[in-house]
Amino acid sequence: MRRRPAPRSTGAVVVSAVLLMTTACSGPVSLDAPSVSGADARACRALLDALPAKVADVSRVESDDGAGYGAAWGDPAIELRCGVPMPDSFDRFAACENANGVDWYVPDSQQSGRPEDITMTTVGRATNVEVRIPAAYWPPVTAMVDLAPAVKRTLRAVKPCV
């Protein structure tokens, strides 16, 4: 007697189709990276070339920086933009976090001690870098440590945060 093949699960087929459509439709991470020139452009290009393949244990993903200088890792994406101005909230009284020789400014409003999205900016470098880190990658110190070697190697230190 011939055995009949087992019926396929409709649910599994639907889930597979949705996953394929999501993967096929997702494109590069869109970054609003500033357009810079001269020494800043050279420094940002060197930084992008030196960035690690992984930050906070997630791999680099394709990004569209709109003719600026940016990079991204993971989903949700950790976003890096090079050549940004210092945040308006940064002043001589602002506190900095140091990770492996690189100073970072995180606004007081984002230092709650619990997982939340943060934006950190390098301090004391000739060219500033901003990194947006989704709460999923808490604590942000992992990203700070992972990015420090590339920042130190490519962005000239001018004045440490005090």
Short mmCIF file of N, CA and C in Angstrom, two decimals:
data_model
loop_
_atom_site.label_atom_id
_atom_site.label_comp_id
_atom_site.label_asym_id
_atom_site.label_seq_id
_atom_site.Cartn_x
_atom_site.Cartn_y
_atom_site.Cartn_z
N MET A 1 0.83 -1.17 0.00
CA MET A 1 0.00 0.00 0.00
C MET A 1 0.88 1.25 0.00
N ARG A 2 0.54 2.20 -0.82
CA ARG A 2 1.30 3.44 -0.94
C ARG A 2 0.91 4.43 0.13
N ARG A 3 1.96 5.10 0.69
CA ARG A 3 1.68 6.10 1.73
C ARG A 3 1.43 7.44 1.09
N ARG A 4 0.52 8.12 1.63
CA ARG A 4 0.21 9.44 1.16
C ARG A 4 1.14 10.45 1.83
N PRO A 5 1.65 11.45 1.11
CA PRO A 5 2.52 12.45 1.73
C PRO A 5 1.75 13.25 2.77
N ALA A 6 2.46 13.62 3.82
CA ALA A 6 1.84 14.41 4.89
C ALA A 6 1.48 15.80 4.36
N PRO A 7 0.34 16.31 4.80
CA PRO A 7 -0.05 17.65 4.33
C PRO A 7 0.92 18.71 4.87
N ARG A 8 1.15 19.74 4.09
CA ARG A 8 2.02 20.82 4.50
C ARG A 8 1.28 21.76 5.44
N SER A 9 2.02 22.30 6.36
CA SER A 9 1.45 23.27 7.29
C SER A 9 1.34 24.62 6.59
N THR A 10 0.15 25.13 6.49
CA THR A 10 -0.07 26.42 5.87
C THR A 10 0.63 27.52 6.64
N GLY A 11 0.63 27.40 7.96
CA GLY A 11 1.28 28.41 8.81
C GLY A 11 2.76 28.53 8.52
N ALA A 12 3.45 27.41 8.36
CA ALA A 12 4.88 27.43 8.09
C ALA A 12 5.17 28.06 6.73
N VAL A 13 4.31 27.79 5.75
CA VAL A 13 4.49 28.36 4.42
C VAL A 13 4.31 29.88 4.49
N VAL A 14 3.29 30.34 5.20
CA VAL A 14 3.03 31.78 5.32
C VAL A 14 4.19 32.48 6.02
N VAL A 15 4.67 31.90 7.12
CA VAL A 15 5.79 32.50 7.85
C VAL A 15 7.02 32.59 6.96
N SER A 16 7.31 31.53 6.23
CA SER A 16 8.46 31.54 5.33
C SER A 16 8.32 32.63 4.26
N ALA A 17 7.13 32.77 3.71
CA ALA A 17 6.91 33.78 2.67
C ALA A 17 7.08 35.19 3.24
N VAL A 18 6.57 35.43 4.43
CA VAL A 18 6.71 36.75 5.05
C VAL A 18 8.18 37.05 5.32
N LEU A 19 8.92 36.08 5.83
CA LEU A 19 10.34 36.29 6.09
C LEU A 19 11.10 36.60 4.81
N LEU A 20 10.80 35.91 3.74
CA LEU A 20 11.46 36.16 2.46
C LEU A 20 11.13 37.55 1.94
N MET A 21 9.85 37.96 2.06
CA MET A 21 9.46 39.29 1.59
C MET A 21 10.14 40.37 2.42
N THR A 22 10.22 40.19 3.72
CA THR A 22 10.85 41.18 4.59
C THR A 22 12.32 41.32 4.24
N THR A 23 13.00 40.21 4.05
CA THR A 23 14.42 40.22 3.71
C THR A 23 14.62 40.85 2.34
N ALA A 24 13.78 40.52 1.39
CA ALA A 24 13.95 41.03 0.03
C ALA A 24 13.65 42.52 -0.04
N CYS A 25 12.74 43.03 0.80
CA CYS A 25 12.34 44.43 0.73
C CYS A 25 13.26 45.34 1.53
N SER A 26 13.98 44.81 2.48
CA SER A 26 14.81 45.69 3.29
C SER A 26 16.03 46.10 2.48
N GLY A 27 16.24 47.38 2.43
CA GLY A 27 17.38 47.90 1.69
C GLY A 27 18.41 48.46 2.63
N PRO A 28 19.28 49.29 2.12
CA PRO A 28 20.31 49.87 2.96
C PRO A 28 19.71 50.78 4.03
N VAL A 29 20.40 50.88 5.16
CA VAL A 29 19.98 51.79 6.22
C VAL A 29 20.24 53.20 5.73
N SER A 30 19.24 54.05 5.78
CA SER A 30 19.38 55.43 5.33
C SER A 30 19.92 56.29 6.47
N LEU A 31 21.07 56.93 6.22
CA LEU A 31 21.71 57.77 7.22
C LEU A 31 21.71 59.21 6.75
N ASP A 32 21.46 60.12 7.66
CA ASP A 32 21.52 61.54 7.35
C ASP A 32 22.92 62.04 7.72
N ALA A 33 23.92 61.56 6.98
CA ALA A 33 25.30 61.91 7.29
C ALA A 33 25.66 63.24 6.63
N PRO A 34 26.37 64.08 7.37
CA PRO A 34 26.73 65.39 6.80
C PRO A 34 27.75 65.26 5.67
N SER A 35 27.70 66.21 4.76
CA SER A 35 28.69 66.28 3.70
C SER A 35 29.80 67.19 4.19
N VAL A 36 31.01 66.68 4.22
CA VAL A 36 32.16 67.45 4.70
C VAL A 36 33.22 67.51 3.61
N SER A 37 34.16 68.43 3.75
CA SER A 37 35.22 68.55 2.75
C SER A 37 36.57 68.74 3.44
N GLY A 38 37.61 68.78 2.64
CA GLY A 38 38.95 69.04 3.14
C GLY A 38 39.43 68.00 4.13
N ALA A 39 40.05 68.49 5.22
CA ALA A 39 40.63 67.60 6.23
C ALA A 39 39.57 66.72 6.89
N ASP A 40 38.37 67.27 7.10
CA ASP A 40 37.30 66.47 7.72
C ASP A 40 36.91 65.31 6.81
N ALA A 41 36.82 65.56 5.51
CA ALA A 41 36.46 64.49 4.57
C ALA A 41 37.54 63.40 4.56
N ARG A 42 38.81 63.80 4.56
CA ARG A 42 39.88 62.81 4.58
C ARG A 42 39.85 62.00 5.88
N ALA A 43 39.61 62.67 7.00
CA ALA A 43 39.55 61.97 8.29
C ALA A 43 38.36 61.01 8.32
N CYS A 44 37.22 61.45 7.83
CA CYS A 44 36.03 60.59 7.83
C CYS A 44 36.22 59.38 6.92
N ARG A 45 36.83 59.58 5.76
CA ARG A 45 37.08 58.45 4.84
C ARG A 45 38.00 57.44 5.52
N ALA A 46 39.05 57.94 6.18
CA ALA A 46 39.98 57.04 6.89
C ALA A 46 39.24 56.29 8.00
N LEU A 47 38.37 56.99 8.72
CA LEU A 47 37.60 56.33 9.78
C LEU A 47 36.73 55.23 9.20
N LEU A 48 35.99 55.53 8.15
CA LEU A 48 35.10 54.51 7.56
C LEU A 48 35.88 53.29 7.11
N ASP A 49 37.07 53.51 6.57
CA ASP A 49 37.89 52.38 6.13
C ASP A 49 38.42 51.55 7.31
N ALA A 50 38.56 52.19 8.49
CA ALA A 50 39.12 51.51 9.67
C ALA A 50 38.06 50.90 10.59
N LEU A 51 36.79 51.17 10.33
CA LEU A 51 35.74 50.70 11.24
C LEU A 51 35.68 49.17 11.29
N PRO A 52 35.30 48.62 12.44
CA PRO A 52 35.23 47.16 12.59
C PRO A 52 34.04 46.56 11.85
N ALA A 53 34.16 45.30 11.54
CA ALA A 53 33.07 44.57 10.89
C ALA A 53 31.89 44.37 11.84
N LYS A 54 32.17 44.36 13.14
CA LYS A 54 31.12 44.18 14.14
C LYS A 54 31.23 45.25 15.22
N VAL A 55 30.08 45.72 15.67
CA VAL A 55 29.98 46.62 16.81
C VAL A 55 28.88 46.06 17.70
N ALA A 56 29.16 45.95 18.97
CA ALA A 56 28.19 45.40 19.93
C ALA A 56 27.69 44.03 19.48
N ASP A 57 28.59 43.24 18.93
CA ASP A 57 28.29 41.87 18.48
C ASP A 57 27.32 41.78 17.30
N VAL A 58 27.11 42.86 16.56
CA VAL A 58 26.28 42.80 15.36
C VAL A 58 27.11 43.25 14.16
N SER A 59 26.83 42.65 13.03
CA SER A 59 27.62 42.88 11.82
C SER A 59 27.24 44.17 11.11
N ARG A 60 28.21 44.68 10.40
CA ARG A 60 27.99 45.88 9.60
C ARG A 60 26.98 45.56 8.52
N VAL A 61 26.10 46.52 8.24
CA VAL A 61 25.08 46.37 7.22
C VAL A 61 25.25 47.47 6.18
N GLU A 62 24.64 47.26 5.04
CA GLU A 62 24.72 48.24 3.97
C GLU A 62 24.00 49.51 4.40
N SER A 63 24.61 50.65 4.08
CA SER A 63 23.99 51.92 4.44
C SER A 63 24.09 52.90 3.29
N ASP A 64 23.15 53.84 3.25
CA ASP A 64 23.14 54.91 2.27
C ASP A 64 23.34 56.20 3.05
N ASP A 65 24.52 56.78 2.93
CA ASP A 65 24.82 57.98 3.71
C ASP A 65 24.58 59.27 2.93
N GLY A 66 23.97 59.17 1.77
CA GLY A 66 23.60 60.35 1.00
C GLY A 66 24.76 61.27 0.67
N ALA A 67 25.88 60.73 0.23
CA ALA A 67 27.09 61.48 -0.14
C ALA A 67 27.81 62.05 1.08
N GLY A 68 27.44 61.60 2.26
CA GLY A 68 28.15 61.98 3.47
C GLY A 68 29.06 60.85 3.88
N TYR A 69 29.31 60.75 5.18
CA TYR A 69 30.19 59.70 5.70
C TYR A 69 29.50 59.02 6.87
N GLY A 70 29.03 57.80 6.65
CA GLY A 70 28.33 57.08 7.69
C GLY A 70 28.46 55.58 7.54
N ALA A 71 28.05 54.87 8.59
CA ALA A 71 28.08 53.41 8.60
C ALA A 71 27.01 52.91 9.56
N ALA A 72 26.64 51.64 9.43
CA ALA A 72 25.60 51.07 10.29
C ALA A 72 25.90 49.61 10.57
N TRP A 73 25.40 49.15 11.72
CA TRP A 73 25.54 47.76 12.15
C TRP A 73 24.21 47.30 12.72
N GLY A 74 23.80 46.07 12.37
CA GLY A 74 22.67 45.42 13.00
C GLY A 74 21.30 45.90 12.56
N ASP A 75 20.28 45.32 13.21
CA ASP A 75 18.88 45.65 12.97
C ASP A 75 18.12 45.46 14.27
N PRO A 76 17.69 46.50 14.96
CA PRO A 76 17.75 47.91 14.56
C PRO A 76 19.19 48.37 14.47
N ALA A 77 19.41 49.35 13.61
CA ALA A 77 20.78 49.74 13.28
C ALA A 77 21.42 50.66 14.31
N ILE A 78 22.67 50.35 14.62
CA ILE A 78 23.57 51.28 15.29
C ILE A 78 24.07 52.16 14.15
N GLU A 79 23.90 53.47 14.25
CA GLU A 79 24.23 54.37 13.15
C GLU A 79 25.38 55.29 13.53
N LEU A 80 26.38 55.38 12.68
CA LEU A 80 27.52 56.26 12.88
C LEU A 80 27.51 57.31 11.78
N ARG A 81 27.71 58.58 12.19
CA ARG A 81 27.82 59.69 11.24
C ARG A 81 29.09 60.46 11.57
N CYS A 82 29.91 60.69 10.58
CA CYS A 82 31.18 61.38 10.78
C CYS A 82 31.09 62.81 10.23
N GLY A 83 31.72 63.75 10.95
CA GLY A 83 31.75 65.14 10.52
C GLY A 83 30.60 65.97 11.06
N VAL A 84 30.04 65.54 12.18
CA VAL A 84 28.91 66.26 12.78
C VAL A 84 29.40 67.39 13.69
N PRO A 85 28.55 68.39 13.95
CA PRO A 85 28.90 69.41 14.94
C PRO A 85 28.70 68.86 16.34
N MET A 86 29.27 69.51 17.33
CA MET A 86 29.01 69.12 18.72
C MET A 86 27.55 69.44 19.03
N PRO A 87 26.90 68.60 19.84
CA PRO A 87 25.51 68.88 20.22
C PRO A 87 25.41 70.21 20.97
N ASP A 88 24.29 70.90 20.79
CA ASP A 88 24.07 72.18 21.48
C ASP A 88 24.16 72.04 22.99
N SER A 89 23.80 70.86 23.50
CA SER A 89 23.78 70.67 24.96
C SER A 89 25.17 70.47 25.56
N PHE A 90 26.20 70.33 24.72
CA PHE A 90 27.56 70.14 25.22
C PHE A 90 28.15 71.49 25.58
N ASP A 91 28.67 71.59 26.81
CA ASP A 91 29.38 72.80 27.22
C ASP A 91 30.54 72.41 28.12
N ARG A 92 31.25 73.38 28.67
CA ARG A 92 32.46 73.08 29.45
C ARG A 92 32.16 72.34 30.75
N PHE A 93 30.90 72.27 31.15
CA PHE A 93 30.52 71.56 32.37
C PHE A 93 30.01 70.15 32.10
N ALA A 94 29.91 69.79 30.83
CA ALA A 94 29.36 68.48 30.45
C ALA A 94 30.30 67.35 30.88
N ALA A 95 29.71 66.25 31.30
CA ALA A 95 30.48 65.06 31.68
C ALA A 95 30.73 64.20 30.45
N CYS A 96 31.86 63.52 30.47
CA CYS A 96 32.21 62.63 29.36
C CYS A 96 32.46 61.23 29.90
N GLU A 97 32.27 60.26 29.03
CA GLU A 97 32.60 58.87 29.30
C GLU A 97 33.85 58.55 28.50
N ASN A 98 34.83 57.89 29.11
CA ASN A 98 36.04 57.50 28.39
C ASN A 98 36.05 55.99 28.24
N ALA A 99 36.22 55.56 27.00
CA ALA A 99 36.31 54.12 26.72
C ALA A 99 37.54 53.90 25.86
N ASN A 100 38.53 53.23 26.41
CA ASN A 100 39.76 52.89 25.68
C ASN A 100 40.42 54.10 25.02
N GLY A 101 40.46 55.21 25.75
CA GLY A 101 41.17 56.39 25.25
C GLY A 101 40.36 57.32 24.37
N VAL A 102 39.08 57.07 24.21
CA VAL A 102 38.21 57.95 23.43
C VAL A 102 37.14 58.51 24.36
N ASP A 103 37.03 59.86 24.36
CA ASP A 103 36.00 60.51 25.17
C ASP A 103 34.71 60.62 24.38
N TRP A 104 33.59 60.34 25.06
CA TRP A 104 32.26 60.41 24.45
C TRP A 104 31.36 61.27 25.32
N TYR A 105 30.53 62.05 24.68
CA TYR A 105 29.52 62.85 25.38
C TYR A 105 28.16 62.20 25.14
N VAL A 106 27.45 61.94 26.24
CA VAL A 106 26.07 61.45 26.18
C VAL A 106 25.25 62.46 26.97
N PRO A 107 24.24 63.09 26.37
CA PRO A 107 23.45 64.09 27.09
C PRO A 107 22.90 63.54 28.41
N ASP A 108 22.87 64.41 29.41
CA ASP A 108 22.34 64.02 30.73
C ASP A 108 20.96 63.40 30.63
N SER A 109 20.13 63.92 29.73
CA SER A 109 18.75 63.43 29.59
C SER A 109 18.70 61.97 29.14
N GLN A 110 19.81 61.44 28.61
CA GLN A 110 19.84 60.06 28.14
C GLN A 110 20.62 59.15 29.08
N GLN A 111 20.97 59.64 30.24
CA GLN A 111 21.73 58.84 31.20
C GLN A 111 20.84 58.44 32.38
N SER A 112 19.88 57.61 32.08
CA SER A 112 18.91 57.18 33.10
C SER A 112 19.36 55.93 33.85
N GLY A 113 20.35 55.22 33.31
CA GLY A 113 20.78 53.99 33.93
C GLY A 113 19.96 52.78 33.51
N ARG A 114 19.04 52.97 32.59
CA ARG A 114 18.23 51.86 32.09
C ARG A 114 18.28 51.86 30.56
N PRO A 115 17.99 50.74 29.94
CA PRO A 115 18.06 50.67 28.48
C PRO A 115 17.15 51.70 27.80
N GLU A 116 17.75 52.50 26.95
CA GLU A 116 17.02 53.47 26.13
C GLU A 116 17.91 53.84 24.95
N ASP A 117 17.31 54.40 23.91
CA ASP A 117 18.09 54.86 22.78
C ASP A 117 18.97 56.02 23.24
N ILE A 118 20.23 56.02 22.79
CA ILE A 118 21.11 57.14 23.12
C ILE A 118 21.85 57.60 21.87
N THR A 119 22.30 58.84 21.94
CA THR A 119 23.16 59.40 20.91
C THR A 119 24.41 59.90 21.60
N MET A 120 25.55 59.37 21.21
CA MET A 120 26.82 59.78 21.83
C MET A 120 27.70 60.40 20.76
N THR A 121 28.52 61.38 21.18
CA THR A 121 29.37 62.12 20.26
C THR A 121 30.79 62.14 20.81
N THR A 122 31.76 61.92 19.94
CA THR A 122 33.15 61.99 20.39
C THR A 122 33.46 63.41 20.84
N VAL A 123 34.38 63.51 21.80
CA VAL A 123 34.81 64.80 22.33
C VAL A 123 36.34 64.86 22.21
N GLY A 124 36.84 66.04 21.87
CA GLY A 124 38.29 66.22 21.84
C GLY A 124 38.98 65.69 20.61
N ARG A 125 38.26 65.55 19.53
CA ARG A 125 38.83 65.09 18.26
C ARG A 125 38.70 66.20 17.23
N ALA A 126 39.60 66.25 16.28
CA ALA A 126 39.55 67.29 15.24
C ALA A 126 38.27 67.18 14.41
N THR A 127 37.76 65.98 14.27
CA THR A 127 36.51 65.72 13.56
C THR A 127 35.59 64.94 14.49
N ASN A 128 34.34 65.39 14.60
CA ASN A 128 33.40 64.74 15.52
C ASN A 128 32.66 63.58 14.85
N VAL A 129 32.36 62.58 15.67
CA VAL A 129 31.59 61.42 15.24
C VAL A 129 30.40 61.26 16.18
N GLU A 130 29.26 61.01 15.60
CA GLU A 130 28.04 60.76 16.37
C GLU A 130 27.62 59.31 16.14
N VAL A 131 27.23 58.64 17.22
CA VAL A 131 26.76 57.26 17.11
C VAL A 131 25.42 57.16 17.82
N ARG A 132 24.43 56.70 17.09
CA ARG A 132 23.08 56.46 17.66
C ARG A 132 22.97 54.98 17.96
N ILE A 133 22.66 54.68 19.22
CA ILE A 133 22.60 53.29 19.66
C ILE A 133 21.19 52.98 20.18
N PRO A 134 20.48 52.07 19.52
CA PRO A 134 19.16 51.67 20.01
C PRO A 134 19.26 50.96 21.37
N ALA A 135 18.22 51.04 22.16
CA ALA A 135 18.17 50.43 23.49
C ALA A 135 18.48 48.94 23.45
N ALA A 136 18.25 48.29 22.32
CA ALA A 136 18.50 46.85 22.20
C ALA A 136 19.96 46.49 22.45
N TYR A 137 20.86 47.46 22.33
CA TYR A 137 22.29 47.20 22.51
C TYR A 137 22.82 47.77 23.82
N TRP A 138 21.97 47.86 24.80
CA TRP A 138 22.36 48.38 26.11
C TRP A 138 23.31 47.43 26.79
N PRO A 139 24.33 47.83 27.46
CA PRO A 139 24.77 49.20 27.69
C PRO A 139 25.63 49.70 26.52
N PRO A 140 25.71 51.01 26.32
CA PRO A 140 26.42 51.56 25.17
C PRO A 140 27.93 51.42 25.24
N VAL A 141 28.47 51.07 26.40
CA VAL A 141 29.92 50.97 26.55
C VAL A 141 30.52 49.94 25.59
N THR A 142 29.79 48.91 25.24
CA THR A 142 30.30 47.90 24.30
C THR A 142 30.59 48.55 22.94
N ALA A 143 29.67 49.37 22.45
CA ALA A 143 29.90 50.06 21.18
C ALA A 143 31.06 51.05 21.31
N MET A 144 31.15 51.74 22.44
CA MET A 144 32.26 52.68 22.66
C MET A 144 33.60 51.96 22.55
N VAL A 145 33.71 50.83 23.21
CA VAL A 145 34.95 50.06 23.20
C VAL A 145 35.25 49.54 21.80
N ASP A 146 34.24 49.04 21.10
CA ASP A 146 34.44 48.49 19.76
C ASP A 146 34.89 49.55 18.75
N LEU A 147 34.42 50.78 18.91
CA LEU A 147 34.74 51.85 17.97
C LEU A 147 36.04 52.58 18.30
N ALA A 148 36.49 52.48 19.55
CA ALA A 148 37.65 53.25 20.01
C ALA A 148 38.91 53.06 19.15
N PRO A 149 39.32 51.84 18.79
CA PRO A 149 40.56 51.70 18.02
C PRO A 149 40.52 52.47 16.69
N ALA A 150 39.40 52.42 15.97
CA ALA A 150 39.30 53.12 14.69
C ALA A 150 39.31 54.63 14.89
N VAL A 151 38.62 55.11 15.92
CA VAL A 151 38.59 56.55 16.20
C VAL A 151 39.99 57.04 16.57
N LYS A 152 40.66 56.33 17.46
CA LYS A 152 42.01 56.74 17.89
C LYS A 152 43.00 56.73 16.73
N ARG A 153 42.88 55.76 15.85
CA ARG A 153 43.83 55.60 14.75
C ARG A 153 43.63 56.65 13.65
N THR A 154 42.40 57.17 13.49
CA THR A 154 42.12 58.00 12.32
C THR A 154 41.73 59.45 12.62
N LEU A 155 41.23 59.73 13.82
CA LEU A 155 40.77 61.09 14.13
C LEU A 155 41.70 61.72 15.15
N ARG A 156 42.37 62.76 14.75
CA ARG A 156 43.38 63.42 15.57
C ARG A 156 42.77 63.95 16.87
N ALA A 157 43.43 63.61 17.99
CA ALA A 157 43.00 64.14 19.29
C ALA A 157 43.47 65.58 19.40
N VAL A 158 42.59 66.47 19.90
CA VAL A 158 42.96 67.87 20.06
C VAL A 158 42.90 68.32 21.52
N LYS A 159 41.91 67.86 22.25
CA LYS A 159 41.79 68.25 23.65
C LYS A 159 40.89 67.26 24.38
N PRO A 160 41.40 66.60 25.40
CA PRO A 160 40.55 65.63 26.12
C PRO A 160 39.44 66.35 26.88
N CYS A 161 38.39 65.63 27.14
CA CYS A 161 37.29 66.14 27.94
C CYS A 161 37.77 66.21 29.40
N VAL A 162 37.46 67.30 30.07
CA VAL A 162 37.90 67.43 31.47
C VAL A 162 36.73 67.39 32.42
#
